[in-house]
XYZ file of C-alpha atoms in Angstrom:
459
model
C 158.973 116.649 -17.757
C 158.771 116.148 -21.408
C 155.037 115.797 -22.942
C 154.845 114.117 -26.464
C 152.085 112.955 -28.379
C 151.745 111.953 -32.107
C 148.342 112.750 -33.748
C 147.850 109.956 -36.147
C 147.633 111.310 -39.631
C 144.569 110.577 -41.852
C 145.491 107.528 -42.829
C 145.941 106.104 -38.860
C 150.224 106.236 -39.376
C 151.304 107.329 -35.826
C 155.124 106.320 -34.095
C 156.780 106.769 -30.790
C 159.216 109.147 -28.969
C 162.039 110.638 -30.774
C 159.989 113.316 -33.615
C 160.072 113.853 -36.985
C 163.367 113.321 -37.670
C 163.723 109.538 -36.146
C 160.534 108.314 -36.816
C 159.316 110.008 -40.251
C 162.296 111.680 -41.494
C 166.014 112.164 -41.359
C 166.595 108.708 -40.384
C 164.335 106.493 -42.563
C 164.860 108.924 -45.319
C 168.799 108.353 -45.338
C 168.289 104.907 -44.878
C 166.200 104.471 -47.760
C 168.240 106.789 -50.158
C 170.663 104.116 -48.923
C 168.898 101.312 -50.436
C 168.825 103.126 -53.780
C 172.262 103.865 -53.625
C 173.262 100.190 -53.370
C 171.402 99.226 -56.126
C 173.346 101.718 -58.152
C 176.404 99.950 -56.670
C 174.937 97.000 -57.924
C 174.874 98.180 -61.591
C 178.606 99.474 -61.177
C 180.144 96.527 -59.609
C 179.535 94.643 -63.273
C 182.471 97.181 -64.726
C 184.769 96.490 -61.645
C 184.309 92.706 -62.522
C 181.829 91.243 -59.773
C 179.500 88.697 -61.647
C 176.705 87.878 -60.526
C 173.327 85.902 -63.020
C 170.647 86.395 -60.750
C 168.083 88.656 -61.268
C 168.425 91.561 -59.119
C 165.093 93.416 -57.520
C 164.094 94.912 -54.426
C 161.639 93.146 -51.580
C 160.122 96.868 -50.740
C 159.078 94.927 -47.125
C 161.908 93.372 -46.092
C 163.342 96.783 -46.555
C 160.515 98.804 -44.371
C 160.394 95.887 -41.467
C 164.465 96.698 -41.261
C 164.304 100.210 -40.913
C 161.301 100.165 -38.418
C 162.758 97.872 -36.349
C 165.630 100.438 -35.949
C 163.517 103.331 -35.694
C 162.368 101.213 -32.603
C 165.153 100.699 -31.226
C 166.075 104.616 -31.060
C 162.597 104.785 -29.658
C 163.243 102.725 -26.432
C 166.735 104.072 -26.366
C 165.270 107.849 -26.097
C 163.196 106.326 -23.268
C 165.410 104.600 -21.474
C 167.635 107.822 -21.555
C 164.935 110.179 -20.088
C 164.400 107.724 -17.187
C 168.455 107.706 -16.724
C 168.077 111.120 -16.057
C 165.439 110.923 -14.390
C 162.933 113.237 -16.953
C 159.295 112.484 -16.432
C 157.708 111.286 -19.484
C 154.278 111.824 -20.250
C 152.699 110.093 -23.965
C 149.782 112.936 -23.751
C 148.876 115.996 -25.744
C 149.572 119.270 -23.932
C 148.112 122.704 -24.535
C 148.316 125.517 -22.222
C 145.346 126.342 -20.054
C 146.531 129.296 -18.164
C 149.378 131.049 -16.539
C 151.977 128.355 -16.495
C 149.540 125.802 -16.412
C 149.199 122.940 -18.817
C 146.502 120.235 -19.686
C 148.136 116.599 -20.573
C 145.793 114.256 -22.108
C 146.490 110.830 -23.083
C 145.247 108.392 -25.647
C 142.237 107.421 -23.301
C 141.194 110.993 -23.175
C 142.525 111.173 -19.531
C 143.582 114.414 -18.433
C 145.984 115.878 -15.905
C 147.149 119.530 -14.909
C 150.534 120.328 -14.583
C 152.616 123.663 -13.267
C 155.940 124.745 -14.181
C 158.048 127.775 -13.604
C 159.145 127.779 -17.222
C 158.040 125.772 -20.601
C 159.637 125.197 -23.909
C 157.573 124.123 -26.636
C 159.000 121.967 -29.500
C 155.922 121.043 -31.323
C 157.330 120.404 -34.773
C 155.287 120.675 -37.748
C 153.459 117.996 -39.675
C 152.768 117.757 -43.771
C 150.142 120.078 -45.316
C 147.387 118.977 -47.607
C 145.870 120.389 -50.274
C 142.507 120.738 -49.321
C 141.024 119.361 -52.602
C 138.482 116.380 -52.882
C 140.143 112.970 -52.194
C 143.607 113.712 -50.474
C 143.458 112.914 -47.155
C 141.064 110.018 -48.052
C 143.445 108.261 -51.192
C 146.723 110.417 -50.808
C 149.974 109.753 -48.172
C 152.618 111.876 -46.718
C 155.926 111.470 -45.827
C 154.457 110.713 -42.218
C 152.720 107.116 -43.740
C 155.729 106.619 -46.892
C 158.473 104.840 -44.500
C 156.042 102.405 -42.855
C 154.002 102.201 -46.068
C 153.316 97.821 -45.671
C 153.243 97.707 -49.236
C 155.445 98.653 -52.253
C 153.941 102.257 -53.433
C 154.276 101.200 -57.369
C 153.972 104.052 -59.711
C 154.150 106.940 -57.679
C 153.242 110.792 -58.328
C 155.047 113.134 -55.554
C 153.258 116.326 -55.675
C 155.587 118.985 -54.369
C 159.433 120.672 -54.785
C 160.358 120.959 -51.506
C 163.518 118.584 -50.217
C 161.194 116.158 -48.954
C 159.297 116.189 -52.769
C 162.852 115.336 -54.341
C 164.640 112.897 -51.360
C 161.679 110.641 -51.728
C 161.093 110.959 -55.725
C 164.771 110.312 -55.765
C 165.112 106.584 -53.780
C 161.734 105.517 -55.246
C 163.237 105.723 -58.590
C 165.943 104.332 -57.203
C 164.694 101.170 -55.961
C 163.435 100.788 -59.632
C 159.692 102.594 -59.603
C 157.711 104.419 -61.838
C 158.296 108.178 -60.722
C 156.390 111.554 -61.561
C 156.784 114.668 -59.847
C 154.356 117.556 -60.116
C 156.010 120.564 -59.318
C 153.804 124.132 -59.372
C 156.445 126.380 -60.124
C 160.312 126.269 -58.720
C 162.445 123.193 -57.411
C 163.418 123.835 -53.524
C 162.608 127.452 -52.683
C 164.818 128.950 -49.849
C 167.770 126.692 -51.562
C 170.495 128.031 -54.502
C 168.200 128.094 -57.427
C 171.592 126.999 -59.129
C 172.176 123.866 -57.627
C 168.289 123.344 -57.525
C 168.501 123.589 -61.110
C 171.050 120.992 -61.622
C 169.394 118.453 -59.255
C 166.123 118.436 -61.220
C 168.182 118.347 -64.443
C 169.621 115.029 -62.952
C 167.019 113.391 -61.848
C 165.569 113.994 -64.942
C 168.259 112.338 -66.967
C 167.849 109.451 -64.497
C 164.276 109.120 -65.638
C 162.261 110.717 -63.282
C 159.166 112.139 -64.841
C 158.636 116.138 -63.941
C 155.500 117.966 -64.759
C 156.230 121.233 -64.449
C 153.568 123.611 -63.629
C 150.595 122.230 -62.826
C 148.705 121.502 -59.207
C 146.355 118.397 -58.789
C 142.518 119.426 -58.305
C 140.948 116.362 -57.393
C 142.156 112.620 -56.466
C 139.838 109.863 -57.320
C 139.813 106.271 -56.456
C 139.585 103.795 -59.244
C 140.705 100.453 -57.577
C 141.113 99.921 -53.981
C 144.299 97.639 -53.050
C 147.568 98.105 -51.615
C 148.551 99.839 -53.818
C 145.484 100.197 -55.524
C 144.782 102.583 -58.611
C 143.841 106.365 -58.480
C 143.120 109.064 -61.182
C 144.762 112.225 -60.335
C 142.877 115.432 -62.716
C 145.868 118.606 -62.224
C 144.979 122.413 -63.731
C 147.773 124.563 -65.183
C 148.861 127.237 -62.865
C 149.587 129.547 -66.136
C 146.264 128.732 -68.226
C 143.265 126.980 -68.161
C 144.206 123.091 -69.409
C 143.297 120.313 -67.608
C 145.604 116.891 -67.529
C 144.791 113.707 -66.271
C 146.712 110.947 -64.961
C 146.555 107.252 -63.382
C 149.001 105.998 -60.190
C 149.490 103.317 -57.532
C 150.162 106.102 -54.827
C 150.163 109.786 -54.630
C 152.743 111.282 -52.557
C 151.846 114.479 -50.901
C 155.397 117.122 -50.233
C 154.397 120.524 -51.011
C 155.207 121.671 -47.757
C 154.743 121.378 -43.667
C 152.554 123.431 -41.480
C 153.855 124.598 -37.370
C 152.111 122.758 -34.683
C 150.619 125.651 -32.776
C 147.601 126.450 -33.590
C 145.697 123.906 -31.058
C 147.992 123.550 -28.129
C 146.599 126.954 -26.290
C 149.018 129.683 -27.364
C 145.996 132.148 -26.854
C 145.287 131.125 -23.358
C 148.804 132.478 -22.307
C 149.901 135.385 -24.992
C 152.189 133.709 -27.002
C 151.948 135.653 -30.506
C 152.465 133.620 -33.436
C 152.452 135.205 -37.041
C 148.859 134.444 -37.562
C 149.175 133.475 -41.590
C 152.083 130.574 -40.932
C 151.805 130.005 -37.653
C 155.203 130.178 -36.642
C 156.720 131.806 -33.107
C 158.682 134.550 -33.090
C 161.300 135.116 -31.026
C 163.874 136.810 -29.808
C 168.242 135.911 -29.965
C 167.339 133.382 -27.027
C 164.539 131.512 -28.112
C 161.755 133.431 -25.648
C 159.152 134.287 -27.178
C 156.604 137.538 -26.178
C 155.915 135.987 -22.978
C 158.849 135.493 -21.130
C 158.788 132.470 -19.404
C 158.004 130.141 -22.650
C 160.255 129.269 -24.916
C 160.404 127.923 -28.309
C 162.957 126.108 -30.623
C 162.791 124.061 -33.852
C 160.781 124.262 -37.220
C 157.924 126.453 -35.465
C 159.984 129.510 -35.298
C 159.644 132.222 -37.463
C 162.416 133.091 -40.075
C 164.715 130.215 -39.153
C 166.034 127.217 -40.339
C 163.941 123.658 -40.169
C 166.326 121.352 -39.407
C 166.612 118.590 -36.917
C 170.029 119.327 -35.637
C 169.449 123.518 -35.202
C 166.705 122.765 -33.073
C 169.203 120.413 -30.568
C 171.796 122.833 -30.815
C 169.489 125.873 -30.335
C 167.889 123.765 -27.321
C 171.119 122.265 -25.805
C 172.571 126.564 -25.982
C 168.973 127.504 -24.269
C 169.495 124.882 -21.304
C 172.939 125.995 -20.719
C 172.164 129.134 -20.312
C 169.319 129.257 -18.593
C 170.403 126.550 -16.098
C 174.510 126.454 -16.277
C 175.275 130.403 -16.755
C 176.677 130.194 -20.529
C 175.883 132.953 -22.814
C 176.457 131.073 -26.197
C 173.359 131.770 -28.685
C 172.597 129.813 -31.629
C 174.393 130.603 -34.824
C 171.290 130.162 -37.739
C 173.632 131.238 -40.668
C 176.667 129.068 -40.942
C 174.594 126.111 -40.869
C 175.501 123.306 -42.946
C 172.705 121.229 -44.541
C 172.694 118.199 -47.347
C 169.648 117.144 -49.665
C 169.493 113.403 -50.167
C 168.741 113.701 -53.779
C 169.976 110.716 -56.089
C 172.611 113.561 -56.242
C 173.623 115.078 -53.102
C 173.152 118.240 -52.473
C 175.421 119.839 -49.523
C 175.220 123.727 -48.296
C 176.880 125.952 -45.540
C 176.363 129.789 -45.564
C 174.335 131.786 -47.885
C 173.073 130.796 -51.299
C 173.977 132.743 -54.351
C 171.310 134.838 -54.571
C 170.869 136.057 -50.917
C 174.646 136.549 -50.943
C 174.148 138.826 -54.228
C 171.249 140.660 -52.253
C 173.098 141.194 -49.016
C 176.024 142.196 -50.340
C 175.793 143.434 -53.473
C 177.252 141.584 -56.590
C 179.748 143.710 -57.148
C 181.138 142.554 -53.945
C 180.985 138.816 -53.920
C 183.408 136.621 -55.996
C 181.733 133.002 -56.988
C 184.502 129.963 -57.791
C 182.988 126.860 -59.138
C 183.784 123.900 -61.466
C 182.313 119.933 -62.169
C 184.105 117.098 -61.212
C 184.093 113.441 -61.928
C 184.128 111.266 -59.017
C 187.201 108.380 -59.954
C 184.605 105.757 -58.849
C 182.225 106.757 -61.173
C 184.700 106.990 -63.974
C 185.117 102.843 -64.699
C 181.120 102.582 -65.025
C 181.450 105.685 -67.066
C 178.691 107.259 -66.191
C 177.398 110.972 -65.035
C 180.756 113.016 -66.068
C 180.527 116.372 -65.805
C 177.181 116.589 -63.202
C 179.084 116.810 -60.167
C 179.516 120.372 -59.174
C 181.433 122.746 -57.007
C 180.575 126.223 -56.181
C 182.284 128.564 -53.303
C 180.980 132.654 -52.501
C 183.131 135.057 -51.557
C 183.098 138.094 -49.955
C 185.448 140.246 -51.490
C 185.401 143.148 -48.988
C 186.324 140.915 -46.343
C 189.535 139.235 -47.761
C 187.521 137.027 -49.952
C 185.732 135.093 -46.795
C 184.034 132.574 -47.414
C 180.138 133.173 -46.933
C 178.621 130.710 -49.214
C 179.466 126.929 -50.078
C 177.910 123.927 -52.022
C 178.502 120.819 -53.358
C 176.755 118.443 -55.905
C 178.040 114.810 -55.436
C 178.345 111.849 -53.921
C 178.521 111.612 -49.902
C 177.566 115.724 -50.172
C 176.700 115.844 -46.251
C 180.063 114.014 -45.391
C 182.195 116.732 -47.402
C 180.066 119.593 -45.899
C 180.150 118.993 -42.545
C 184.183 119.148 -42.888
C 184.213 122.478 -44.325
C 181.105 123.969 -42.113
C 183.710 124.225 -39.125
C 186.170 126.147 -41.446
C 184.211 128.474 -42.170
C 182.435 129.068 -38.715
C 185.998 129.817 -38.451
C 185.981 132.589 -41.155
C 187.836 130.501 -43.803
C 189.369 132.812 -46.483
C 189.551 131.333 -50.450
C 193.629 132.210 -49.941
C 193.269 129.733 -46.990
C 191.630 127.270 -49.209
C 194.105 127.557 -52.001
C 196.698 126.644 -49.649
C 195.079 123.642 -48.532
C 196.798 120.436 -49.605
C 194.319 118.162 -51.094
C 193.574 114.594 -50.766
C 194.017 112.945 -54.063
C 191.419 111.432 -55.577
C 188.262 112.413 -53.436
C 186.070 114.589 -54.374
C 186.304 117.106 -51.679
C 189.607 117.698 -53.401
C 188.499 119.756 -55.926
C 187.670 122.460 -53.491
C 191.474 123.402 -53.019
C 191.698 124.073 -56.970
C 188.620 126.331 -57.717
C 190.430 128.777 -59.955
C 187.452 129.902 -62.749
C 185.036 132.658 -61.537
C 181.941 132.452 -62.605
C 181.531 136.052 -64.073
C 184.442 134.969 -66.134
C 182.359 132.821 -67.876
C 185.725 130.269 -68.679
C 184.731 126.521 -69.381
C 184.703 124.583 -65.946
C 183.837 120.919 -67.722
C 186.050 118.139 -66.183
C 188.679 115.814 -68.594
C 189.979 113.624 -65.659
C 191.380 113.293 -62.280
């Protein structure tokens, strides 16, 4: 039996079976990161001789009514496969009750017991607030931005975190006034490096960044979709107060676990009382051993969409089919839809420094130019490659990221290598594919403590 239920947020957005990833984020993200990208296209194709005299903009709704529309179908497709194999699906809130025991109550306040030998909770998490006067009255989240039924305008995204950026990044892109308001570092828990370089980007691609300051109050000056609002921020270093005037304010500054009301207490489960998370142990079981738990709720691992079906998918198996397979929460390879992609597998540079020492880790890096990007003649040198090695352990591969176009595509092919324990002599013998940019990771040759120039000429 699966039991989900989707708590409308303040503003009444809500959506249907599937999560956060389908509904409110992986999918409609990509999809509109998409959109930006093809207007980029747009500008480019001019150089490779397409002409075109009409004015070229963006119909924000036509683009939202698309992307819904296939949200919904994944919706009825999830369904339709749970009935297939024959998985009872409940659209009600559960919360434990007692020993194995669970309460399921549905959007008519109807509520039914159910029993079960063993449960497995997969709550998610949902966006945070900032608990200041007028944010969950005049500001959105990433849970209302992809059905949003009207353009957002000029939009300040308060926040750092990958959702912050993803969605600064395509609303610039699909032409919009974009500020970000970022209290102190660009995507903690990512390679402050590569962080670095994305904001530096986005900047240059006229993105707006205030950089530490936190809003204090929202007010509404004009109602209307979008309407107007006056945003008053306070200097986390001082004492100055700034003001400012948007369409929409975007709330990203981070996402809180989904476990505080579902009755955790009624059965034992401990959860680390100031983030709410689960801990647990190798196999996902938490303190009490017949529940499980897998996704962004757990404690110390990563949030993303596909760990928690792998982690899952490992958990059934072995409970149910005898495997002993446990999920691997290091060599995990991730991308950041920025307007310049960010793609990681392995550690970043400075938990590979702290780990192992810097003495023992050997970094390999360089830019590239993408050739497609070289007719337009635009963004040389902001592309950027960067392997870690370990060099007690034949110079293994332990850290890699990319900055570039189609990031996640590139990554994904390498991830398996180095599950695999890929070696930089391994790499070096690599034939590459000329002229991609994955290519470039067969020819790292400057370290960076050598401090050589790693700028770019041409292919």
């Amino acid at each position: 039996m699966v039991l989900d239920f989707v708590m409308p947020t303040p503003l009444g957005s809500s959506w249907g079976l599937g999560g956060t990833c389908v509904n409110v984020g992986c999918i409609p993200k990509k999809l509109m990161h998409q959109a930006a990208l093809l207007g980029q296209a747009l500008q480019d194709s001019r150089k490779f001789g397409w002409q075109f005299t009409e004015e070229v903009k963006h119909n924000w709704m036509t683009m939202t009514e698309a992307v819904q529309n296939y949200i919904g179908s994944l919706n009825w497709g999830y369904r339709v496969a749970l009935r297939e194999k024959n998985v009872t699906y409940e659209n009600a809130y559960g919360e434990f009750v007692g020993p194995h025991t669970v309460k399921a109550t549905n959007k008519r306040g109807v509520a039914k017991l159910y029993t079960a030998e063993r449960f497995l909770i997969a709550t998610g998490e949902r966006p945070r607030y900032l608990g200041i006067p007028g944010d969950k009255e005049y500001c959105i989240s990433s849970d209302d931005l992809f059905s949003l039924p009207y353009c957002p305008g000029k939009t300040l995204v308060v926040g750092a975190s990958y959702v912050a950026l993803e969605c600064a990044g395509f609303l610039a892109g699909l032409g919009l006034d974009v500020t970000v308001m970022v209290r102190s570092i660009l995507l903690r828990g990512f390679d402050q490096d590569m962080a670095n370089k994305i904001g530096e980007y986005m900047e240059e691609h006229g993105i707006n960044f205030i950089r530490e300051f936190v809003p204090i109050k929202v007010e509404q000056i004009e109602e209307g979709t979008p309407g107007r609002l006056k945003v008053i921020a306070k200097s986390t270093k001082g004492n100055q107060i700034i003001e400012g005037e948007y369409n929409t304010v975007l709330l990203a500054i981070g996402r809180d676990a989904c476990t505080r009301k579902i009755g955790l207490d009624k059965v034992g489960v401990k959860i680390n009382e100031k983030t709410g998370k689960i801990p647990v142990n190798d196999e996902e079981q938490t303190n009490v051993p017949y529940i499980y738990a897998i996704g962004d709720i757990l404690q110390d691992k990563l949030e993303l969409t596909p760990v928690a079906i792998q982690a899952g998918r490992l958990l059934v198996r072995r409970l149910y089919a005898g495997a002993t397979s446990k999920c691997d929460y290091v060599n995990v390879p991730t991308t950041v839809f920025t307007p310049l992609e960010y793609g990681a597998c392995g550690y970043s540079e400075e938990t590979a420094v702290e780990k192992f020492g810097e003495e023992n880790i050997e970094v390999y890096h360089s830019h590239f130019w993408p050739l497609e990007w070289t007719v337009p003649s635009r963004d040389n040198n902001k592309c950027y490659a960067k392997i870690i090695c370990n060099i007690q352990d034949n110079e293994r591969i332990i850290g890699f990221h990319v900055l570039g176009p189609n990031a996640g595509e590139i990554t994904q092919g390498f991830a398996a290598a180095i599950k695999c324990g890929l070696t930089k002599e391994q790499l070096d013998s690599t034939v590459g594919i000329h002229p991609v940019c994955a290519e470039i990771f067969t020819t790292l040759s400057v370290t960076k403590r050598s401090g050589e120039n790693i700028l770019q000429a041409g292919c």
